[in-house]
């Protein structure tokens, strides 16, 4: 296998591929109620273009791919595209992040193709609170999706964004799931990437605060050995089948081992989540770049990666609005 490194000697292994910015939910921490100024079809990468860039990256050393968005299942023909990605010889793991509102048959299909893991976004176990947060009444569907993922034995992670005055009462209930289910429940710090949905205030519920809160109820929480490039700090209640994690998405204490790059739905390469904009691989490709040209361009961009998310944020024009996680590819 090729090994690919950035200018800070960090290996790059992981591509997060945003296949659409559209979504059937309207989580208020992600996008405004009216949605976003959606791109038209031509502005978004075609599946052929995504597959080409993914193949080239996989030949360079990226062997893990996560499909994300927006809501990936909102894009037509997603499953046949995922099959093509998994069939690429150098891709070892394919995962997806979804809001869990797609038909349950998608789980059977993903299992058949050998999906590595499914991350399900679920911020609350209370249907009313779910409707308030997502601005859609779809809790029952998402809960059924969760149950089916477990029934089919798919490696499942729940992502919950923790928001003051919204869902902090759900933290312990979500932790309780790990006592009976083989699930990894991960609490994410809220980030400013809400596409102008709301003003962003400094967060009190950072990963340390969340952890302290959990430890009051589960003092026997033990720290696990995390994978070297893990985005979360992980814990387990003794003998529980599941695990509990905290993701320092805003504190950015994990940048030193970050192995991730992103391709946004419109084909921008982002080498950091906090980067403003990104190089348009779409335009480069459409101007006729060969595979060799594309490889060279990737290497050029990987050689100029910022050290961390704070450095990236500093490079942002002051006053420019934060994008939505849906346009970045969360
Ligand atoms: N629609 C899919 C979903 O919700 O799982 C995939 C895309 S969504 C943008 C990916 C992840 O980003 C979700 O787990 C969501 O909770 C998270 N996210 C979105 N906006 C966020 C924000 N402002 N801060 C922290 N996490 C956020
Ligand atoms: Fe949609 Fe996911 Fe954003 Fe919620 S977090 S609005 S489900 S893209």
Short mmCIF file of C-alpha atoms and ligand atoms in Angstrom, two decimals:
data_model
loop_
_atom_site.label_atom_id
_atom_site.label_comp_id
_atom_site.label_asym_id
_atom_site.label_seq_id
_atom_site.Cartn_x
_atom_site.Cartn_y
_atom_site.Cartn_z
CA UNK A 1 0.00 0.00 0.00
CA UNK A 2 1.21 3.53 -0.78
CA UNK A 3 1.63 5.85 2.12
CA UNK A 4 0.69 9.44 1.63
CA UNK A 5 1.89 12.19 3.98
CA UNK A 6 1.19 15.88 4.37
CA UNK A 7 3.75 18.62 5.07
CA UNK A 8 3.50 17.93 8.82
CA UNK A 9 4.35 14.22 8.38
CA UNK A 10 0.77 13.18 9.07
CA UNK A 11 -0.35 10.18 7.03
CA UNK A 12 -3.44 10.83 4.90
CA UNK A 13 -5.73 7.81 4.71
CA UNK A 14 -9.30 8.97 4.83
CA UNK A 15 -11.59 10.69 2.33
CA UNK A 16 -14.90 12.19 3.34
CA UNK A 17 -16.95 12.48 0.20
CA UNK A 18 -19.98 14.79 0.25
CA UNK A 19 -22.33 13.46 -2.43
CA UNK A 20 -25.01 16.11 -2.05
CA UNK A 21 -25.63 19.20 0.05
CA UNK A 22 -29.40 18.66 -0.01
CA UNK A 23 -31.27 17.20 2.89
CA UNK A 24 -34.77 16.20 3.92
CA UNK A 25 -34.20 17.44 7.50
CA UNK A 26 -33.35 20.94 8.67
CA UNK A 27 -31.29 20.45 11.86
CA UNK A 28 -31.01 23.98 13.18
CA UNK A 29 -27.29 23.59 14.04
CA UNK A 30 -26.58 22.66 10.40
CA UNK A 31 -28.76 24.79 8.13
CA UNK A 32 -31.54 27.40 8.10
CA UNK A 33 -35.19 26.35 8.05
CA UNK A 34 -35.57 27.36 4.40
CA UNK A 35 -32.54 25.27 3.40
CA UNK A 36 -29.44 26.54 1.61
CA UNK A 37 -28.91 28.19 -1.77
CA UNK A 38 -28.71 24.77 -3.47
CA UNK A 39 -26.32 24.29 -6.37
CA UNK A 40 -27.79 23.11 -9.66
CA UNK A 41 -26.99 19.67 -11.09
CA UNK A 42 -24.09 20.89 -13.27
CA UNK A 43 -22.39 22.55 -10.30
CA UNK A 44 -22.32 19.28 -8.36
CA UNK A 45 -19.85 16.53 -9.25
CA UNK A 46 -21.33 13.68 -11.24
CA UNK A 47 -20.88 10.16 -9.85
CA UNK A 48 -18.35 9.51 -12.64
CA UNK A 49 -16.30 12.52 -11.54
CA UNK A 50 -16.47 11.49 -7.88
CA UNK A 51 -15.44 7.97 -8.74
CA UNK A 52 -12.51 9.21 -10.79
CA UNK A 53 -11.20 11.42 -7.98
CA UNK A 54 -11.76 8.65 -5.42
CA UNK A 55 -9.89 6.14 -7.58
CA UNK A 56 -6.95 8.50 -8.03
CA UNK A 57 -6.81 9.24 -4.30
CA UNK A 58 -7.03 5.54 -3.47
CA UNK A 59 -4.11 4.83 -5.78
CA UNK A 60 -2.17 7.48 -3.86
CA UNK A 61 -2.83 5.91 -0.43
CA UNK A 62 -6.31 6.93 0.73
CA UNK A 63 -7.92 3.60 1.62
CA UNK A 64 -10.92 4.63 3.75
CA UNK A 65 -13.90 6.47 2.29
CA UNK A 66 -16.91 7.91 4.07
CA UNK A 67 -20.00 8.93 2.13
CA UNK A 68 -21.67 11.96 3.64
CA UNK A 69 -23.46 15.18 2.72
CA UNK A 70 -26.16 16.70 3.15
CA UNK A 71 -28.19 13.56 3.42
CA UNK A 72 -26.50 11.05 1.10
CA UNK A 73 -29.68 9.02 0.49
CA UNK A 74 -31.41 12.08 -0.93
CA UNK A 75 -29.22 11.67 -4.03
CA UNK A 76 -30.64 9.24 -6.58
CA UNK A 77 -28.79 5.99 -7.28
CA UNK A 78 -26.53 6.28 -4.27
CA UNK A 79 -26.27 2.53 -3.62
CA UNK A 80 -24.94 1.60 -7.10
CA UNK A 81 -22.38 4.41 -6.71
CA UNK A 82 -21.32 3.07 -3.31
CA UNK A 83 -20.89 -0.37 -4.85
CA UNK A 84 -18.50 1.14 -7.43
CA UNK A 85 -16.48 2.82 -4.67
CA UNK A 86 -16.22 -0.39 -2.67
CA UNK A 87 -15.14 -2.22 -5.81
CA UNK A 88 -12.12 0.08 -6.27
CA UNK A 89 -9.11 -2.18 -5.64
CA UNK A 90 -7.36 0.21 -3.24
CA UNK A 91 -10.40 1.11 -1.10
CA UNK A 92 -10.47 -1.06 2.04
CA UNK A 93 -13.26 0.51 4.04
CA UNK A 94 -16.43 2.28 3.01
CA UNK A 95 -18.67 3.91 5.62
CA UNK A 96 -21.57 6.33 5.56
CA UNK A 97 -23.03 9.05 7.76
CA UNK A 98 -26.80 9.32 7.49
CA UNK A 99 -29.77 10.78 9.30
CA UNK A 100 -31.52 7.40 9.17
CA UNK A 101 -34.67 8.42 7.31
CA UNK A 102 -34.05 6.27 4.22
CA UNK A 103 -36.00 3.02 3.67
CA UNK A 104 -34.81 0.08 5.81
CA UNK A 105 -34.00 -1.84 2.61
CA UNK A 106 -30.93 0.41 2.23
CA UNK A 107 -29.47 -1.38 5.27
CA UNK A 108 -29.82 -4.79 3.65
CA UNK A 109 -28.15 -3.44 0.51
CA UNK A 110 -25.27 -1.89 2.45
CA UNK A 111 -24.76 -5.10 4.39
CA UNK A 112 -24.65 -7.06 1.15
CA UNK A 113 -21.96 -4.79 -0.27
CA UNK A 114 -19.86 -5.10 2.91
CA UNK A 115 -20.18 -1.64 4.41
CA UNK A 116 -17.66 -1.09 7.20
CA UNK A 117 -19.81 1.08 9.50
CA UNK A 118 -22.84 3.34 9.59
CA UNK A 119 -22.86 6.58 11.58
CA UNK A 120 -26.37 7.58 12.48
CA UNK A 121 -27.09 11.13 13.59
CA UNK A 122 -29.46 11.13 16.53
CA UNK A 123 -29.35 14.00 19.01
CA UNK A 124 -32.24 12.99 21.24
CA UNK A 125 -34.43 10.04 22.21
CA UNK A 126 -37.45 12.27 22.65
CA UNK A 127 -39.67 12.55 19.52
CA UNK A 128 -40.82 16.09 20.37
CA UNK A 129 -37.30 17.33 20.91
CA UNK A 130 -36.25 15.57 17.71
CA UNK A 131 -38.90 17.50 15.78
CA UNK A 132 -37.73 20.76 17.34
CA UNK A 133 -34.08 20.16 16.51
CA UNK A 134 -34.51 18.75 13.00
CA UNK A 135 -37.68 20.76 12.17
CA UNK A 136 -39.18 17.51 10.84
CA UNK A 137 -41.29 14.85 12.56
CA UNK A 138 -39.25 11.78 11.63
CA UNK A 139 -38.11 10.31 14.96
CA UNK A 140 -39.93 6.99 14.56
CA UNK A 141 -38.29 6.35 11.20
CA UNK A 142 -34.82 7.06 12.58
CA UNK A 143 -35.40 4.87 15.62
CA UNK A 144 -36.54 2.00 13.39
CA UNK A 145 -33.38 2.52 11.28
CA UNK A 146 -31.25 2.26 14.41
CA UNK A 147 -32.95 -0.97 15.48
CA UNK A 148 -32.53 -2.46 12.03
CA UNK A 149 -28.82 -1.58 11.90
CA UNK A 150 -28.37 -3.49 15.15
CA UNK A 151 -30.56 -6.40 13.96
CA UNK A 152 -28.42 -6.76 10.88
CA UNK A 153 -25.21 -6.66 12.92
CA UNK A 154 -23.83 -3.54 11.22
CA UNK A 155 -21.14 -1.63 13.13
CA UNK A 156 -23.13 1.37 14.28
CA UNK A 157 -22.16 4.69 15.77
CA UNK A 158 -24.59 7.34 16.95
CA UNK A 159 -23.49 10.96 16.53
CA UNK A 160 -25.17 13.46 18.86
CA UNK A 161 -24.40 17.16 18.77
CA UNK A 162 -24.63 18.55 22.30
CA UNK A 163 -26.42 21.89 22.56
CA UNK A 164 -27.05 23.89 25.67
CA UNK A 165 -30.76 24.38 26.46
CA UNK A 166 -31.69 21.82 23.80
CA UNK A 167 -30.64 18.24 24.40
CA UNK A 168 -28.28 18.07 27.38
CA UNK A 169 -31.03 16.10 29.18
CA UNK A 170 -30.56 13.41 26.54
CA UNK A 171 -26.89 12.77 27.22
CA UNK A 172 -27.43 10.19 29.93
CA UNK A 173 -30.26 8.43 28.07
CA UNK A 174 -28.04 8.10 25.01
CA UNK A 175 -25.24 6.73 27.24
CA UNK A 176 -27.69 4.16 28.64
CA UNK A 177 -28.04 2.71 25.14
CA UNK A 178 -24.44 1.49 25.38
CA UNK A 179 -25.37 -0.67 28.39
CA UNK A 180 -27.61 -2.89 26.27
CA UNK A 181 -26.63 -2.28 22.63
CA UNK A 182 -23.38 -2.81 20.79
CA UNK A 183 -23.23 0.80 19.70
CA UNK A 184 -20.71 3.57 19.95
CA UNK A 185 -22.45 6.75 21.11
CA UNK A 186 -20.36 9.84 20.39
CA UNK A 187 -21.10 13.33 21.60
CA UNK A 188 -19.95 16.11 19.27
CA UNK A 189 -19.19 19.66 20.32
CA UNK A 190 -21.34 22.09 18.39
CA UNK A 191 -19.39 23.94 15.70
CA UNK A 192 -20.25 27.22 13.95
CA UNK A 193 -20.96 25.50 10.59
CA UNK A 194 -24.68 26.17 10.45
CA UNK A 195 -24.94 28.07 7.16
CA UNK A 196 -26.35 31.16 8.88
CA UNK A 197 -29.11 29.23 10.67
CA UNK A 198 -28.35 30.96 13.96
CA UNK A 199 -25.77 33.00 15.80
CA UNK A 200 -22.99 30.88 17.25
CA UNK A 201 -22.09 31.39 20.86
CA UNK A 202 -19.00 30.13 22.63
CA UNK A 203 -19.84 26.65 23.87
CA UNK A 204 -19.85 25.60 27.49
CA UNK A 205 -20.55 21.97 26.58
CA UNK A 206 -17.10 21.19 25.28
CA UNK A 207 -15.81 17.62 25.34
CA UNK A 208 -14.37 17.93 28.86
CA UNK A 209 -17.60 19.35 30.23
CA UNK A 210 -19.65 16.64 28.51
CA UNK A 211 -17.35 13.96 29.89
CA UNK A 212 -17.49 15.41 33.40
CA UNK A 213 -21.28 15.35 33.20
CA UNK A 214 -21.31 11.70 32.11
CA UNK A 215 -18.81 10.69 34.79
CA UNK A 216 -21.07 11.98 37.56
CA UNK A 217 -23.57 9.24 36.66
CA UNK A 218 -21.07 6.67 35.39
CA UNK A 219 -18.04 7.08 37.68
CA UNK A 220 -16.79 3.64 36.63
CA UNK A 221 -16.19 4.82 33.05
CA UNK A 222 -12.87 3.47 31.80
CA UNK A 223 -10.78 5.01 29.06
CA UNK A 224 -10.18 2.84 26.01
CA UNK A 225 -7.11 2.81 23.82
CA UNK A 226 -8.07 4.99 20.87
CA UNK A 227 -7.04 4.32 17.29
CA UNK A 228 -4.11 6.62 16.41
CA UNK A 229 -6.23 8.85 14.16
CA UNK A 230 -9.50 8.57 16.09
CA UNK A 231 -11.68 11.68 16.07
CA UNK A 232 -13.11 10.76 19.49
CA UNK A 233 -11.87 9.98 22.98
CA UNK A 234 -13.57 6.71 23.88
CA UNK A 235 -14.76 5.16 27.12
CA UNK A 236 -16.70 2.16 28.32
CA UNK A 237 -18.82 1.35 31.33
CA UNK A 238 -17.43 -1.96 32.69
CA UNK A 239 -18.87 -4.96 30.80
CA UNK A 240 -21.15 -2.80 28.64
CA UNK A 241 -21.46 -3.94 25.01
CA UNK A 242 -21.27 -0.37 23.71
CA UNK A 243 -18.90 2.55 24.12
CA UNK A 244 -19.18 6.28 24.80
CA UNK A 245 -17.09 8.85 22.99
CA UNK A 246 -16.60 12.60 22.94
CA UNK A 247 -15.54 14.44 19.79
CA UNK A 248 -13.60 17.69 20.32
CA UNK A 249 -14.81 19.11 17.02
CA UNK A 250 -14.60 22.70 18.21
CA UNK A 251 -11.77 22.34 20.75
CA UNK A 252 -9.68 20.82 17.96
CA UNK A 253 -7.40 18.82 20.23
CA UNK A 254 -7.04 16.03 17.66
CA UNK A 255 -5.57 17.96 14.72
CA UNK A 256 -2.07 16.54 15.29
CA UNK A 257 -3.20 13.11 14.07
CA UNK A 258 -5.78 14.18 11.49
CA UNK A 259 -5.68 11.85 8.47
CA UNK A 260 -8.78 13.24 6.73
CA UNK A 261 -9.43 15.20 3.60
CA UNK A 262 -12.77 16.26 2.17
CA UNK A 263 -14.28 16.56 -1.28
CA UNK A 264 -17.37 18.73 -1.14
CA UNK A 265 -20.41 18.03 -3.33
CA UNK A 266 -19.27 20.74 -5.76
CA UNK A 267 -15.80 19.24 -5.94
CA UNK A 268 -13.73 21.47 -3.68
CA UNK A 269 -10.84 19.80 -1.95
CA UNK A 270 -10.60 20.75 1.71
CA UNK A 271 -7.59 19.58 3.66
CA UNK A 272 -9.07 20.99 6.88
CA UNK A 273 -12.66 21.27 8.09
CA UNK A 274 -12.04 24.87 9.16
CA UNK A 275 -10.62 25.89 5.79
CA UNK A 276 -12.42 28.64 3.91
CA UNK A 277 -13.48 27.35 0.47
CA UNK A 278 -11.16 24.90 -1.23
CA UNK A 279 -9.45 24.16 -4.54
CA UNK A 280 -11.98 23.31 -7.27
CA UNK A 281 -11.05 19.84 -8.48
CA UNK A 282 -14.27 20.02 -10.49
CA UNK A 283 -13.09 22.94 -12.63
CA UNK A 284 -9.59 21.48 -12.90
CA UNK A 285 -11.01 18.18 -14.14
CA UNK A 286 -13.48 19.82 -16.49
CA UNK A 287 -10.68 21.89 -18.03
CA UNK A 288 -9.18 18.59 -19.17
CA UNK A 289 -6.68 17.63 -16.46
CA UNK A 290 -5.20 14.15 -16.92
CA UNK A 291 -4.97 11.64 -14.04
CA UNK A 292 -1.30 12.58 -13.70
CA UNK A 293 -2.16 16.31 -13.50
CA UNK A 294 -4.77 15.55 -10.84
CA UNK A 295 -2.31 13.48 -8.79
CA UNK A 296 0.25 16.30 -8.95
CA UNK A 297 -2.37 18.83 -7.87
CA UNK A 298 -3.39 16.66 -4.90
CA UNK A 299 0.27 16.32 -3.86
CA UNK A 300 0.72 20.09 -4.17
CA UNK A 301 -2.30 20.75 -1.94
CA UNK A 302 -1.39 18.06 0.61
CA UNK A 303 2.00 19.72 0.89
CA UNK A 304 0.38 22.96 2.04
CA UNK A 305 -1.90 21.72 4.77
CA UNK A 306 -2.35 23.94 7.81
CA UNK A 307 -1.11 22.53 11.10
CA UNK A 308 -4.54 22.68 12.75
CA UNK A 309 -8.05 24.07 12.62
CA UNK A 310 -7.07 27.24 14.47
CA UNK A 311 -4.51 28.10 11.81
CA UNK A 312 -7.16 27.48 9.12
CA UNK A 313 -9.69 29.64 10.88
CA UNK A 314 -7.17 32.47 11.11
CA UNK A 315 -6.81 32.40 7.31
CA UNK A 316 -10.54 32.93 6.88
CA UNK A 317 -11.60 36.46 5.83
CA UNK A 318 -12.98 38.13 8.88
CA UNK A 319 -16.70 38.64 8.47
CA UNK A 320 -17.14 35.79 5.98
CA UNK A 321 -20.01 33.58 7.11
CA UNK A 322 -19.50 30.00 8.21
CA UNK A 323 -20.64 27.40 5.72
CA UNK A 324 -23.08 24.65 6.58
CA UNK A 325 -21.77 21.20 7.47
CA UNK A 326 -23.98 20.02 4.62
CA UNK A 327 -21.98 21.94 2.00
CA UNK A 328 -18.66 20.95 3.60
CA UNK A 329 -19.53 17.27 3.84
CA UNK A 330 -19.83 16.70 7.58
N1 LIG B 1 -27.17 14.12 6.85
C1 LIG B 1 -26.27 13.19 7.43
C2 LIG B 1 -26.39 13.13 8.91
O1 LIG B 1 -26.98 14.03 9.50
O2 LIG B 1 -25.89 12.18 9.48
C3 LIG B 1 -24.82 13.42 7.03
C4 LIG B 1 -24.33 14.84 6.95
S1 LIG B 1 -24.29 15.72 8.48
C5 LIG B 1 -23.75 17.32 7.94
C6 LIG B 1 -22.86 14.96 9.24
C7 LIG B 1 -22.70 15.19 10.70
O3 LIG B 1 -22.41 16.56 10.93
C8 LIG B 1 -23.93 14.85 11.53
O4 LIG B 1 -23.59 13.92 12.53
C9 LIG B 1 -24.31 16.18 12.16
O5 LIG B 1 -24.82 16.02 13.44
C10 LIG B 1 -22.99 16.92 12.16
N2 LIG B 1 -23.15 18.37 12.21
C11 LIG B 1 -23.85 19.16 11.40
N3 LIG B 1 -23.75 20.46 11.75
C12 LIG B 1 -22.96 20.49 12.84
C13 LIG B 1 -22.47 21.53 13.68
N4 LIG B 1 -22.80 22.80 13.48
N5 LIG B 1 -21.67 21.20 14.71
C14 LIG B 1 -21.34 19.90 14.94
N6 LIG B 1 -21.75 18.87 14.17
C15 LIG B 1 -22.56 19.16 13.14
FE1 LIG B 2 -29.45 17.24 7.18
FE2 LIG B 2 -27.46 15.95 8.40
FE3 LIG B 2 -27.52 18.65 8.27
FE4 LIG B 2 -29.31 17.42 9.78
S1 LIG B 2 -27.08 17.37 10.06
S2 LIG B 2 -29.74 19.09 8.32
S3 LIG B 2 -29.66 15.57 8.66
S4 LIG B 2 -27.29 17.28 6.58
#
